[in-house]
mmCIF file of C-alpha atoms in Angstrom:
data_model
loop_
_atom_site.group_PDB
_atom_site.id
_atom_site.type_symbol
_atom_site.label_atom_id
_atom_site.label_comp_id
_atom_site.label_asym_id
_atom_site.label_seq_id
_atom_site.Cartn_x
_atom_site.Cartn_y
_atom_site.Cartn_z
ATOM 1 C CA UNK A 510 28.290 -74.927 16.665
ATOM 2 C CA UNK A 511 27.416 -76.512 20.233
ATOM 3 C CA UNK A 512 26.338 -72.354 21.277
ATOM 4 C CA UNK A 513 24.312 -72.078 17.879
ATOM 5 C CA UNK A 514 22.105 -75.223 18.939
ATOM 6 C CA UNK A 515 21.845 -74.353 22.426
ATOM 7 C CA UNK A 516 20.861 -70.852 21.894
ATOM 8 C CA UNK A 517 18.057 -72.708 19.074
ATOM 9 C CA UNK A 518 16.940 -75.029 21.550
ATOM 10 C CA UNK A 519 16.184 -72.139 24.257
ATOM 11 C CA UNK A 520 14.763 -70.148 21.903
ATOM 12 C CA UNK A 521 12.369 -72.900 20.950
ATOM 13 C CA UNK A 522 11.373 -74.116 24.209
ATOM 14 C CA UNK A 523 10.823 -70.146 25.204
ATOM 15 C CA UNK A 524 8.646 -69.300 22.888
ATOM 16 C CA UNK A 525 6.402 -72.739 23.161
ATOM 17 C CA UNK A 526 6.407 -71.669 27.123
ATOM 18 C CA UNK A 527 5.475 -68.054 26.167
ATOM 19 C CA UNK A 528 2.341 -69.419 23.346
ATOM 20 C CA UNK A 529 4.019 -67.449 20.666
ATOM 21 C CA UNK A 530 4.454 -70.369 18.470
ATOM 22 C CA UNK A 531 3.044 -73.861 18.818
ATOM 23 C CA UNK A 532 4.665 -76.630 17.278
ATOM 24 C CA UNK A 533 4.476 -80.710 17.515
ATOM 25 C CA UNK A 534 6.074 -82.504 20.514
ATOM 26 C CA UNK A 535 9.767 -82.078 20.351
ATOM 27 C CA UNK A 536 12.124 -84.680 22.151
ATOM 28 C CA UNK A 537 15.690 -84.428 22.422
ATOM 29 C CA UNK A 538 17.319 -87.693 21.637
ATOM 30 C CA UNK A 539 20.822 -88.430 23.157
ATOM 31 C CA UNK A 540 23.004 -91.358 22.975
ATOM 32 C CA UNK A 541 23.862 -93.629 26.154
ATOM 33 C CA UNK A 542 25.845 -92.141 28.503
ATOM 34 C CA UNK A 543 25.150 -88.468 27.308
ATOM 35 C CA UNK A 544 24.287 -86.456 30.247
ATOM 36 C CA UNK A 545 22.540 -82.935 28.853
ATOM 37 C CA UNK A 546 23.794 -79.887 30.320
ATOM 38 C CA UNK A 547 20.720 -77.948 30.135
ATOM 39 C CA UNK A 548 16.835 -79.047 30.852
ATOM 40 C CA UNK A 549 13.981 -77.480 28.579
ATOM 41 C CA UNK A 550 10.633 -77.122 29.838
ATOM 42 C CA UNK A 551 8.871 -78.488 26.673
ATOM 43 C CA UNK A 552 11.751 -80.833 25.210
ATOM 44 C CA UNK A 553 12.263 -83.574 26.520
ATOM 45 C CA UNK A 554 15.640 -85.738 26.717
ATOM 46 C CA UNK A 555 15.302 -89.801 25.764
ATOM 47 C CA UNK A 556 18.134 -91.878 25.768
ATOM 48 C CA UNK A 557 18.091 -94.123 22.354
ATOM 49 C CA UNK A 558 20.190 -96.951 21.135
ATOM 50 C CA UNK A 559 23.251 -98.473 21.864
ATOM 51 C CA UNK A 560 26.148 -97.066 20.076
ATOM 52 C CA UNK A 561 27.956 -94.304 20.010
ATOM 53 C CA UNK A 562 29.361 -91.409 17.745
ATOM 54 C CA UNK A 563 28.726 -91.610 14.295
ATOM 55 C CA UNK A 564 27.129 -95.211 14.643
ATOM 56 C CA UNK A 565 25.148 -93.886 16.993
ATOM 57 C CA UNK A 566 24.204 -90.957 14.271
ATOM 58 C CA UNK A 567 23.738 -93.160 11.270
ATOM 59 C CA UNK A 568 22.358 -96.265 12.969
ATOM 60 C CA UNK A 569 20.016 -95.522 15.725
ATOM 61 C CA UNK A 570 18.996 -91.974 15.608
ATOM 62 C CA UNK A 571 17.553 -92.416 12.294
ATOM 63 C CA UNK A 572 15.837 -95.182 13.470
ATOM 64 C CA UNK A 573 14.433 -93.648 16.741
ATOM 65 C CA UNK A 574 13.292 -90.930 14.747
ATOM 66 C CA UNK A 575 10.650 -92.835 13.674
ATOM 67 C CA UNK A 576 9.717 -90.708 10.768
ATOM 68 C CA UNK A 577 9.145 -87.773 12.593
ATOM 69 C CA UNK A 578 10.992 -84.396 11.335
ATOM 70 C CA UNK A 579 14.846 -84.850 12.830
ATOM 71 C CA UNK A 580 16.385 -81.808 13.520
ATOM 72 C CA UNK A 581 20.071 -81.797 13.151
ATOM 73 C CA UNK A 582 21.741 -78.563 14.588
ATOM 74 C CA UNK A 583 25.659 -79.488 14.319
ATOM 75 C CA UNK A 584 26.759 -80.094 10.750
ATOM 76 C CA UNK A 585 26.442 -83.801 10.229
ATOM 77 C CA UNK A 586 22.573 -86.367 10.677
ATOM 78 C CA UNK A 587 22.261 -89.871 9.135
ATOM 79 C CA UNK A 588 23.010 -89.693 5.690
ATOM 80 C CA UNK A 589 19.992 -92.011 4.754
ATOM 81 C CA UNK A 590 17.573 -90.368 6.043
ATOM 82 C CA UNK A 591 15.231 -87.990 3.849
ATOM 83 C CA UNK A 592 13.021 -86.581 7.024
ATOM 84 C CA UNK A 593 15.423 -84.627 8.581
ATOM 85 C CA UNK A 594 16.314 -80.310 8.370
ATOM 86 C CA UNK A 595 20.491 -80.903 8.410
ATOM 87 C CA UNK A 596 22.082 -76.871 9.855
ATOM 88 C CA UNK A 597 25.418 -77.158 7.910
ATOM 89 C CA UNK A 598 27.685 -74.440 9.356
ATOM 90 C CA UNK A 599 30.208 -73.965 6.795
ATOM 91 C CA UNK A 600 32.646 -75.498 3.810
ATOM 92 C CA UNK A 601 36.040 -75.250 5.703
ATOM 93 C CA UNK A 602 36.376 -79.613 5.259
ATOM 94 C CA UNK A 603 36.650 -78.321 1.373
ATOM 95 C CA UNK A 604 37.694 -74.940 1.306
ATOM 96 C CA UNK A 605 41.118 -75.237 4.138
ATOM 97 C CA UNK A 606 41.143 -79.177 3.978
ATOM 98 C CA UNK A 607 44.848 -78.394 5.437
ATOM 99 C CA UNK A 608 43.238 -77.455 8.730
ATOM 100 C CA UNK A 609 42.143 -80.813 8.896
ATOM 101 C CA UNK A 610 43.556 -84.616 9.590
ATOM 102 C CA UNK A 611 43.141 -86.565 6.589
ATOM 103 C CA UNK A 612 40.310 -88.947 8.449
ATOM 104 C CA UNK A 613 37.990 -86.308 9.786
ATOM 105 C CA UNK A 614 38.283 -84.361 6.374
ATOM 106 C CA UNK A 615 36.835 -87.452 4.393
ATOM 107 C CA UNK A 616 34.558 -88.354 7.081
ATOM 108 C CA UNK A 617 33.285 -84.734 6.841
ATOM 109 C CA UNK A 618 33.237 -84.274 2.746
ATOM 110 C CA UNK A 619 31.179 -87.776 2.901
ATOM 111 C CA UNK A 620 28.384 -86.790 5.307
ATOM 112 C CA UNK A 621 28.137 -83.377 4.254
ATOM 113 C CA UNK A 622 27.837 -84.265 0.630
ATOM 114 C CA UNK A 623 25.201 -87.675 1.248
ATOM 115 C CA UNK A 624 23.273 -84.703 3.638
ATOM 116 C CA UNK A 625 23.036 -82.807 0.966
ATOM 117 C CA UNK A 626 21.842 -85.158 -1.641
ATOM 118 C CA UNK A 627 19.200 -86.826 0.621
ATOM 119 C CA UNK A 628 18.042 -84.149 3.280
ATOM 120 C CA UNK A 629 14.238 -82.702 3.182
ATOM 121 C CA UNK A 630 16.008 -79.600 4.304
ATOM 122 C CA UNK A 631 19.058 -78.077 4.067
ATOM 123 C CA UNK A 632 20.140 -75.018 6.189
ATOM 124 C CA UNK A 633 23.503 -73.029 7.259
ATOM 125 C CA UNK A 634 24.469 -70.399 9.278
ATOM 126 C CA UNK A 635 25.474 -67.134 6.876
ATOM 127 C CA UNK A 636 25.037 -65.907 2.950
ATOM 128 C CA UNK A 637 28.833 -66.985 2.662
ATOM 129 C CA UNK A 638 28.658 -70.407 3.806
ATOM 130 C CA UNK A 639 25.593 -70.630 1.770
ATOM 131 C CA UNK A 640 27.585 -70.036 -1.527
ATOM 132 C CA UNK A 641 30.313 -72.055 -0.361
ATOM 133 C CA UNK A 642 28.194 -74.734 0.576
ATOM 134 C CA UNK A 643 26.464 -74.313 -3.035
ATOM 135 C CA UNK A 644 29.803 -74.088 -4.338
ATOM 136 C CA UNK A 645 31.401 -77.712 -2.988
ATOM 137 C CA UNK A 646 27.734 -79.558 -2.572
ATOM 138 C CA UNK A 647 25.113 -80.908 -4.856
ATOM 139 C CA UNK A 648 22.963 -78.544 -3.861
ATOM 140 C CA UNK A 649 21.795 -77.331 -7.204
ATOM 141 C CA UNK A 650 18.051 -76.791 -7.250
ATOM 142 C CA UNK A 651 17.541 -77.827 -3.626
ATOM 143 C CA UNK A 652 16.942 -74.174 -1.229
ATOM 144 C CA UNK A 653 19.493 -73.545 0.928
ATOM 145 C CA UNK A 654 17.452 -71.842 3.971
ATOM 146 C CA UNK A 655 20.182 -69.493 5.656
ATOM 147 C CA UNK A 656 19.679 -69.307 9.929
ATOM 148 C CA UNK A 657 21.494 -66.635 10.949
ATOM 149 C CA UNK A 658 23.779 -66.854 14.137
ATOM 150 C CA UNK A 659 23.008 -64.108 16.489
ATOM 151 C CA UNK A 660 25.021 -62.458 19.237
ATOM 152 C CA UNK A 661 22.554 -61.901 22.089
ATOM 153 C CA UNK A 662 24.403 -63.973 24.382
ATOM 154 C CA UNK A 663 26.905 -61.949 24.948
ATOM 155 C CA UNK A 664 24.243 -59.324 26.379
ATOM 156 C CA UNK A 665 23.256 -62.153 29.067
ATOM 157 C CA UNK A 666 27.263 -62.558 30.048
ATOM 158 C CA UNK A 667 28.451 -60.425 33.334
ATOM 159 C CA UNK A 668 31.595 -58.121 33.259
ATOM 160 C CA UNK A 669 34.496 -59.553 34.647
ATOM 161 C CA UNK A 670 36.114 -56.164 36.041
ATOM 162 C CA UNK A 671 39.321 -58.278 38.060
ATOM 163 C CA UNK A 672 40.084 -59.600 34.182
ATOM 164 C CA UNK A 673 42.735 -56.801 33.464
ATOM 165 C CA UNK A 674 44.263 -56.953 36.773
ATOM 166 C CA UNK A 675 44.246 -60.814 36.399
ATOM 167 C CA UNK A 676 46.201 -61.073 33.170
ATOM 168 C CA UNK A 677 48.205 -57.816 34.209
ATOM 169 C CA UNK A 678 46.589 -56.241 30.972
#
């Protein structure tokens, strides 16, 4: 999930840089104390509220949003909020609720389900998650936009050639 929205987020800021698409100012909006890993050249970070976790998502984000388009790349955004394009990466909570602790499973089937009723937009990662998603959401008559996860990072990682010698493989 966390490589999916990185490898979004760099795509986004590379094509602004390169003029192949131009889109409205994009800010990245972090809770307090959230230090971001990587810097983007045309998205910039802004520290917002005063919670955080899931207070932080449902209370201030929305609200620092300010009716702007959110983007929410990792499976869960304020449930009360209509403006916002919600990436939903797969069913599991429903499908293998047994891989799950009891509290994270409801939290999950309650955002993901209030995300689905009330998001603009609602996208997901594969065909298959897309019919499982159909399957456990009500997401009748609302599209179901399908992003598909690539692999091109794996192109930009360097052999390890001590690895086998390492791990006596």
């Amino acid at each position: 999930v966390e490589r999916f929205a990185t490898e979004i987020l760099s795509a986004l800021d590379r094509l602004v840089s390169e003029g192949t698409v131009s889109l409205p100012p994009i800010e990245i909006l972090l809770p307090p104390g959230v230090e971001p890993r990587l810097r983007f050249a045309n998205m910039p970070f802004r520290t917002v509220g005063k919670r955080q976790g899931h207070l932080w998502e449902q209370l201030d984000l929305p609200w620092a949003s300010s009716g702007a388009l959110l983007l929410n790349l990792c499976n869960t955004g304020p449930v009360m909020l209509r403006q916002q394009a919600t990436v939903v990466h797969d069913a599991a909570v429903f499908a293998v609720p047994q891989a799950y602790s009891f509290g994270f499973r409801l939290a999950y089937r309650v955002l993901h389900t209030c995300i689905a009723m009330s998001a603009r937009h609602f996208w997901t990662v594969s065909e298959f998650s897309k019919r499982e998603l159909q399957r456990y959401l009500p997401l009748r008559g609302k599209s179901v936009v399908v992003l598909p996860e690539g692999g091109e990072h794996v192109c930009r990682a360097h052999a390890d050639r001590t690895i086998l010698d390492r791990f006596a493989l």
